[in-house]
Coordinates of N, CA, C and O in Angstrom, one line a residue:
M1 N -40.2 75.2 6.2 CA -39.6 74.4 5.2 C -40.4 74.5 3.9 O -41.6 74.2 4.0
N2 N -39.8 74.9 2.9 CA -40.6 75.0 1.6 C -40.6 73.7 0.9 O -39.8 72.8 1.1
N3 N -41.5 73.6 -0.1 CA -41.6 72.4 -0.9 C -40.4 72.0 -1.7 O -40.1 70.9 -1.9
K4 N -39.6 73.0 -2.2 CA -38.5 72.7 -3.0 C -37.4 72.0 -2.1 O -36.8 71.1 -2.6
T5 N -37.2 72.4 -0.9 CA -36.2 71.8 0.0 C -36.6 70.4 0.3 O -35.7 69.5 0.3
S6 N -37.8 70.1 0.6 CA -38.2 68.8 0.9 C -38.2 67.8 -0.3 O -37.9 66.7 -0.2
F7 N -38.5 68.4 -1.5 CA -38.4 67.5 -2.7 C -37.0 67.2 -3.1 O -36.7 66.2 -3.7
E8 N -36.0 68.1 -2.7 CA -34.6 67.8 -3.0 C -34.1 66.6 -2.2 O -33.2 65.9 -2.6
A9 N -34.6 66.4 -1.0 CA -34.2 65.4 -0.1 C -34.8 64.0 -0.5 O -34.3 63.0 -0.1
V10 N -35.8 64.0 -1.3 CA -36.5 62.7 -1.6 C -35.5 61.7 -2.3 O -35.5 60.5 -1.9
P11 N -34.7 62.1 -3.3 CA -33.8 61.1 -3.9 C -32.9 60.5 -2.9 O -32.6 59.3 -3.0
Q12 N -32.4 61.3 -2.0 CA -31.5 60.7 -1.0 C -32.2 59.7 0.0 O -31.7 58.7 0.3
I13 N -33.4 60.1 0.3 CA -34.2 59.2 1.2 C -34.5 57.9 0.4 O -34.4 56.8 1.0
V14 N -34.9 58.0 -0.8 CA -35.2 56.8 -1.6 C -33.9 55.9 -1.8 O -34.0 54.7 -1.7
A15 N -32.8 56.5 -2.0 CA -31.5 55.8 -2.1 C -31.2 55.0 -0.8 O -30.8 53.9 -0.9
R16 N -31.4 55.7 0.3 CA -31.2 55.0 1.6 C -32.2 53.8 1.8 O -31.8 52.8 2.3
L17 N -33.4 54.1 1.4 CA -34.4 53.0 1.5 C -34.1 51.8 0.6 O -34.2 50.7 1.0
E18 N -33.6 52.1 -0.6 CA -33.2 51.1 -1.5 C -32.0 50.2 -0.9 O -32.0 49.0 -1.0
N19 N -31.0 50.9 -0.3 CA -29.9 50.2 0.3 C -30.4 49.3 1.5 O -30.0 48.2 1.6
K20 N -31.3 49.9 2.3 CA -31.8 49.1 3.4 C -32.7 47.9 2.9 O -32.6 46.8 3.4
L21 N -33.4 48.1 1.8 CA -34.2 47.0 1.2 C -33.3 45.9 0.6 O -33.5 44.7 0.8
D22 N -32.2 46.3 0.0 CA -31.2 45.3 -0.5 C -30.6 44.5 0.6 O -30.5 43.3 0.5
A23 N -30.2 45.2 1.7 CA -29.6 44.5 2.8 C -30.7 43.5 3.5 O -30.3 42.4 3.8
L24 N -31.9 44.0 3.6 CA -33.0 43.1 4.1 C -33.2 41.9 3.2 O -33.4 40.8 3.7
T25 N -33.3 42.1 1.9 CA -33.4 41.0 0.9 C -32.3 40.0 1.1 O -32.6 38.8 1.0
E26 N -31.1 40.5 1.2 CA -29.9 39.6 1.3 C -30.0 38.7 2.6 O -29.8 37.5 2.6
T27 N -30.4 39.4 3.7 CA -30.6 38.7 5.0 C -31.7 37.6 4.9 O -31.5 36.5 5.4
V28 N -32.8 38.0 4.3 CA -33.9 37.0 4.2 C -33.5 35.8 3.3 O -33.7 34.7 3.6
S29 N -32.7 36.1 2.3 CA -32.2 35.1 1.4 C -31.3 34.1 2.1 O -31.4 32.9 2.0
K30 N -30.4 34.6 3.0 CA -29.5 33.8 3.8 C -30.3 32.9 4.7 O -30.0 31.7 4.9
I31 N -31.3 33.5 5.4 CA -32.1 32.7 6.3 C -32.8 31.6 5.6 O -32.8 30.4 6.1
F32 N -33.4 31.8 4.5 CA -34.1 30.8 3.7 C -33.1 29.7 3.3 O -33.4 28.5 3.3
Q33 N -31.9 30.1 2.9 CA -30.9 29.2 2.5 C -30.5 28.2 3.6 O -30.4 27.0 3.4
R34 N -30.4 28.8 4.8 CA -30.1 28.0 6.0 C -31.2 27.0 6.3 O -31.0 25.9 6.7
L35 N -32.4 27.5 6.2 CA -33.6 26.7 6.6 C -33.9 25.6 5.7 O -34.3 24.5 6.1
Y36 N -33.7 25.8 4.4 CA -34.1 24.8 3.4 C -33.0 24.1 2.7 O -33.2 23.3 1.9
T37 N -31.7 24.3 3.1 CA -30.6 23.5 2.6 C -30.5 22.3 3.5 O -30.3 22.5 4.7
P38 N -30.5 21.1 2.9 CA -30.4 19.9 3.8 C -29.0 19.9 4.4 O -28.0 20.3 3.9
T39 N -29.0 19.3 5.7 CA -27.8 19.1 6.4 C -27.0 18.0 5.7 O -27.6 17.2 5.0
P40 N -25.7 17.8 6.0 CA -25.0 16.7 5.5 C -25.6 15.3 5.8 O -25.6 14.4 4.9
E41 N -26.2 15.1 7.0 CA -26.8 13.9 7.3 C -28.1 13.6 6.4 O -28.4 12.5 6.1
E42 N -28.8 14.7 6.1 CA -30.0 14.5 5.3 C -29.6 14.2 3.8 O -30.3 13.5 3.1
Q43 N -28.4 14.6 3.4 CA -28.0 14.4 2.0 C -27.3 13.0 2.0 O -27.1 12.5 0.9
E44 N -26.9 12.4 3.1 CA -26.2 11.2 3.1 C -27.0 10.0 2.7 O -28.2 9.9 3.1
E45 N -26.5 9.1 1.9 CA -27.2 7.9 1.5 C -27.1 6.9 2.6 O -26.1 6.6 3.2
M46 N -28.2 6.2 2.8 CA -28.3 5.1 3.7 C -27.6 3.9 3.0 O -27.7 3.7 1.8
V47 N -27.0 3.0 3.8 CA -26.3 1.8 3.3 C -27.0 0.5 3.9 O -27.6 0.6 4.9
T48 N -26.7 -0.6 3.2 CA -27.2 -1.9 3.6 C -26.4 -2.4 4.7 O -25.3 -1.9 5.1
I49 N -26.8 -3.6 5.2 CA -26.1 -4.2 6.3 C -24.7 -4.7 5.9 O -23.7 -4.7 6.7
K50 N -24.6 -5.1 4.6 CA -23.3 -5.5 4.1 C -22.3 -4.4 4.1 O -21.1 -4.5 4.6
V51 N -22.7 -3.2 3.7 CA -21.8 -2.1 3.7 C -21.5 -1.6 5.1 O -20.4 -1.3 5.4
A52 N -22.5 -1.7 6.0 CA -22.3 -1.3 7.4 C -21.3 -2.2 8.0 O -20.4 -1.8 8.8
A53 N -21.4 -3.5 7.7 CA -20.4 -4.5 8.2 C -19.0 -4.2 7.8 O -18.1 -4.2 8.6
S54 N -18.9 -3.7 6.6 CA -17.5 -3.4 6.1 C -17.0 -2.1 6.7 O -15.8 -2.0 7.0
I55 N -17.9 -1.1 7.0 CA -17.5 0.1 7.7 C -17.0 -0.2 9.1 O -16.1 0.3 9.6
L56 N -17.8 -1.1 9.8 CA -17.5 -1.5 11.1 C -16.4 -2.6 11.3 O -15.9 -2.9 12.4
H57 N -16.0 -3.1 10.1 CA -15.0 -4.2 10.1 C -15.5 -5.4 10.9 O -14.7 -6.0 11.7
L58 N -16.8 -5.7 10.8 CA -17.4 -6.9 11.4 C -18.1 -7.7 10.4 O -18.4 -7.3 9.3
S59 N -18.5 -8.9 10.9 CA -19.3 -9.8 10.0 C -20.7 -9.3 10.0 O -21.2 -8.6 10.9
V60 N -21.5 -9.7 8.9 CA -22.9 -9.3 8.9 C -23.6 -9.9 10.0 O -24.5 -9.2 10.6
S61 N -23.4 -11.1 10.4 CA -24.1 -11.7 11.6 C -23.8 -11.0 12.9 O -24.7 -10.8 13.7
R62 N -22.5 -10.5 13.0 CA -22.2 -9.8 14.3 C -23.0 -8.4 14.3 O -23.4 -8.0 15.3
V63 N -23.0 -7.8 13.1 CA -23.8 -6.5 13.0 C -25.3 -6.7 13.4 O -25.9 -6.0 14.1
R64 N -25.8 -7.9 12.8 CA -27.2 -8.2 13.1 C -27.4 -8.4 14.6 O -28.4 -8.0 15.2
A65 N -26.4 -9.1 15.3 CA -26.5 -9.3 16.7 C -26.5 -8.0 17.5 O -27.2 -7.8 18.5
L66 N -25.6 -7.1 17.1 CA -25.5 -5.8 17.8 C -26.8 -5.0 17.6 O -27.2 -4.3 18.5
V67 N -27.4 -5.1 16.4 CA -28.7 -4.4 16.2 C -29.7 -5.0 17.1 O -30.5 -4.2 17.7
Q68 N -29.8 -6.3 17.2 CA -30.8 -6.9 18.1 C -30.6 -6.5 19.6 O -31.5 -6.4 20.3
E69 N -29.3 -6.3 20.0 CA -29.0 -5.8 21.3 C -29.3 -4.4 21.5 O -29.3 -3.8 22.6
G70 N -29.6 -3.7 20.4 CA -29.9 -2.2 20.4 C -28.6 -1.4 20.6 O -28.7 -0.3 21.1
R71 N -27.5 -1.9 20.2 CA -26.2 -1.2 20.4 C -25.8 -0.4 19.2 O -25.0 0.6 19.4
V72 N -26.2 -0.8 18.0 CA -25.8 -0.1 16.8 C -26.9 0.7 16.3 O -28.1 0.2 16.2
P73 N -26.7 2.0 15.9 CA -27.8 2.8 15.3 C -28.2 2.3 14.0 O -27.3 2.1 13.1
C74 N -29.5 2.1 13.8 CA -30.0 1.6 12.5 C -31.4 2.1 12.3 O -32.0 2.6 13.2
Y75 N -31.9 1.8 11.0 CA -33.2 2.2 10.6 C -33.8 0.9 10.0 O -33.1 0.2 9.3
K76 N -35.1 0.7 10.1 CA -35.8 -0.4 9.5 C -37.1 0.1 8.8 O -38.2 0.0 9.3
P77 N -36.9 0.8 7.6 CA -38.1 1.3 7.0 C -39.0 0.3 6.4 O -40.2 0.5 6.2
G78 N -38.6 -0.9 6.2 CA -39.4 -2.0 5.7 C -38.8 -3.3 6.3 O -38.7 -3.5 7.5
R79 N -38.5 -4.2 5.4 CA -37.9 -5.5 5.8 C -36.4 -5.4 6.1 O -35.8 -6.2 6.8
N80 N -35.7 -4.5 5.4 CA -34.3 -4.4 5.4 C -33.8 -3.4 6.5 O -34.4 -2.4 6.7
L81 N -32.6 -3.7 7.1 CA -32.0 -2.8 7.9 C -31.2 -1.8 7.1 O -30.5 -2.2 6.2
M82 N -31.2 -0.5 7.5 CA -30.5 0.5 6.8 C -29.7 1.3 7.8 O -30.1 1.4 9.0
F83 N -28.5 1.8 7.4 CA -27.6 2.5 8.3 C -27.1 3.8 7.6 O -26.9 3.8 6.4
L84 N -26.8 4.8 8.5 CA -26.1 6.0 8.0 C -24.6 5.8 8.4 O -24.3 5.6 9.5
P85 N -23.8 5.9 7.4 CA -22.3 5.8 7.6 C -21.8 6.7 8.7 O -21.0 6.3 9.5
S86 N -22.3 7.9 8.7 CA -21.8 8.9 9.7 C -22.1 8.4 11.2 O -21.4 8.6 12.1
E87 N -23.3 7.8 11.3 CA -23.7 7.4 12.6 C -22.9 6.1 13.1 O -22.6 6.0 14.2
L88 N -22.6 5.3 12.1 CA -21.8 4.1 12.4 C -20.4 4.6 12.8 O -19.8 4.0 13.8
R89 N -19.8 5.5 12.1 CA -18.5 6.0 12.5 C -18.5 6.7 13.8 O -17.6 6.5 14.6
R90 N -19.6 7.4 14.2 CA -19.7 8.1 15.5 C -19.8 7.0 16.5 O -19.2 7.1 17.6
W91 N -20.6 5.9 16.3 CA -20.8 4.8 17.2 C -19.4 4.2 17.5 O -19.1 3.9 18.6
L92 N -18.6 4.0 16.4 CA -17.3 3.4 16.6 C -16.4 4.3 17.5 O -15.8 3.8 18.4
S93 N -16.4 5.6 17.2 CA -15.5 6.4 18.0 C -16.1 6.6 19.5 O -15.3 6.7 20.4
D94 N -17.4 6.5 19.7 CA -17.9 6.6 21.0 C -17.7 5.3 21.9 O -17.7 5.4 23.1
S95 N -17.5 4.2 21.2 CA -17.3 2.9 21.9 C -15.8 2.6 22.1 O -15.4 1.4 22.3
K96 N -14.9 3.6 21.9 CA -13.5 3.4 22.1 C -13.2 3.0 23.5 O -13.7 3.6 24.4
R97 N -12.3 2.0 23.6 CA -11.9 1.5 25.0 C -10.9 2.5 25.6 O -10.1 3.0 24.9
R98 N -10.9 2.6 26.8 CA -10.0 3.5 27.5 C -8.8 2.8 28.0 O -8.0 3.3 28.7
G99 N -8.6 1.5 27.7 CA -7.5 0.7 28.2 C -7.9 -0.2 29.2 O -9.1 -0.2 29.7
Q100 N -7.1 -1.2 29.6 CA -7.4 -2.2 30.6 C -7.4 -1.6 32.0 O -6.4 -0.9 32.3
S101 N -8.4 -1.9 32.8 CA -8.4 -1.4 34.2 C -7.4 -2.2 35.0 O -7.1 -3.4 34.7
S102 N -7.0 -1.6 36.1 CA -6.0 -2.3 37.0 C -6.7 -3.4 37.8 O -7.9 -3.5 37.8
I103 N -5.9 -4.3 38.4 CA -6.4 -5.4 39.2 C -7.3 -4.9 40.3 O -8.4 -5.5 40.5
E104 N -6.9 -3.8 40.9 CA -7.7 -3.2 42.0 C -9.1 -2.8 41.5 O -10.1 -3.0 42.1
E105 N -9.1 -2.1 40.3 CA -10.4 -1.7 39.8 C -11.3 -2.8 39.4 O -12.5 -2.8 39.6
Q106 N -10.6 -3.9 38.8 CA -11.4 -5.1 38.4 C -12.0 -5.7 39.7 O -13.2 -6.2 39.7
M107 N -11.2 -5.8 40.8 CA -11.7 -6.4 42.0 C -12.9 -5.6 42.6 O -13.9 -6.1 43.1
A108 N -12.7 -4.3 42.6 CA -13.7 -3.4 43.1 C -15.0 -3.6 42.3 O -16.1 -3.6 42.9
M109 N -14.9 -3.7 41.0 CA -16.1 -3.9 40.2 C -16.8 -5.3 40.5 O -18.0 -5.4 40.5
M110 N -16.0 -6.3 40.7 CA -16.5 -7.6 40.9 C -17.2 -7.7 42.3 O -18.2 -8.4 42.5
T111 N -16.6 -7.0 43.3 CA -17.1 -7.1 44.6 C -18.2 -6.1 44.9 O -18.8 -6.1 46.0
K112 N -18.4 -5.1 44.0 CA -19.4 -4.1 44.2 C -20.8 -4.7 44.3 O -21.2 -5.5 43.5
G113 N -21.5 -4.4 45.4 CA -22.8 -4.9 45.6 C -22.8 -6.2 46.3 O -23.9 -6.7 46.7
M114 N -21.7 -6.9 46.5 CA -21.6 -8.1 47.2 C -21.7 -7.8 48.7 O -21.1 -6.9 49.2
R115 N -22.3 -8.6 49.5 CA -22.4 -8.5 50.9 C -21.5 -9.5 51.6 O -21.3 -10.6 51.1
N116 N -20.9 -9.1 52.7 CA -20.1 -10.0 53.4 C -21.0 -10.9 54.2 O -21.3 -10.6 55.4
S117 N -21.4 -12.0 53.7 CA -22.3 -12.9 54.4 C -21.7 -13.7 55.6 O -22.4 -14.1 56.4
A118 N -20.4 -13.7 55.6 CA -19.7 -14.4 56.7 C -19.5 -13.5 57.9 O -19.2 -14.0 59.0
K119 N -19.7 -12.3 57.7 CA -19.6 -11.3 58.8 C -20.6 -11.6 59.9 O -21.8 -11.7 59.7
G120 N -20.1 -11.7 61.1 CA -21.0 -12.0 62.3 C -21.4 -13.4 62.5 O -22.1 -13.7 63.4
R121 N -21.0 -14.3 61.6 CA -21.3 -15.7 61.8 C -20.3 -16.3 62.7 O -19.1 -16.0 62.8
R122 N -20.7 -17.3 63.4 CA -19.8 -18.1 64.3 C -19.5 -19.4 63.6 O -20.4 -20.1 63.2
F123 N -18.3 -19.7 63.6 CA -17.9 -21.0 63.1 C -17.5 -22.0 64.2 O -16.8 -21.6 65.1
S124 N -18.1 -23.1 64.2 CA -17.8 -24.1 65.3 C -16.7 -25.0 64.9 O -16.5 -25.4 63.9

C-alpha cells in the first residue's frame, strides 16, 4: 500500500469519525437532559393545609386529624404542614371504597379471631 492510497482514505475516515462524534455528543446531551431535568413532582409547588383541605374536600380540622393519624401524606419543614397536590390526589384514588360488603362478609370479619368460649361447657 503506497502513501498516496492511504492519504486518499483519510478524508473518508475523518468524515465517519465526525459522524460518530456527533451521534455520541447527541446521546450524551440526552442523558444529561434526563438526569438534570426535574421531574413533575420536583417542579410541583407545595400547598398549605387550607389548599389541601379544598383538594380533599374536607375541613382543615379533619385534614389535621388525618395527618396526626399518619394517613395523609404531608411534609413539615418547619411549623407549618405542607402538601404536594399530586400526592393528595393519589391518596384519594388509593383510598377508594370497593362498595359495601355483604352481611356474610361483615359477620366473618366480626367473628374473626373470636373463640367459641361456650364450646365444651356444661350448663346445669
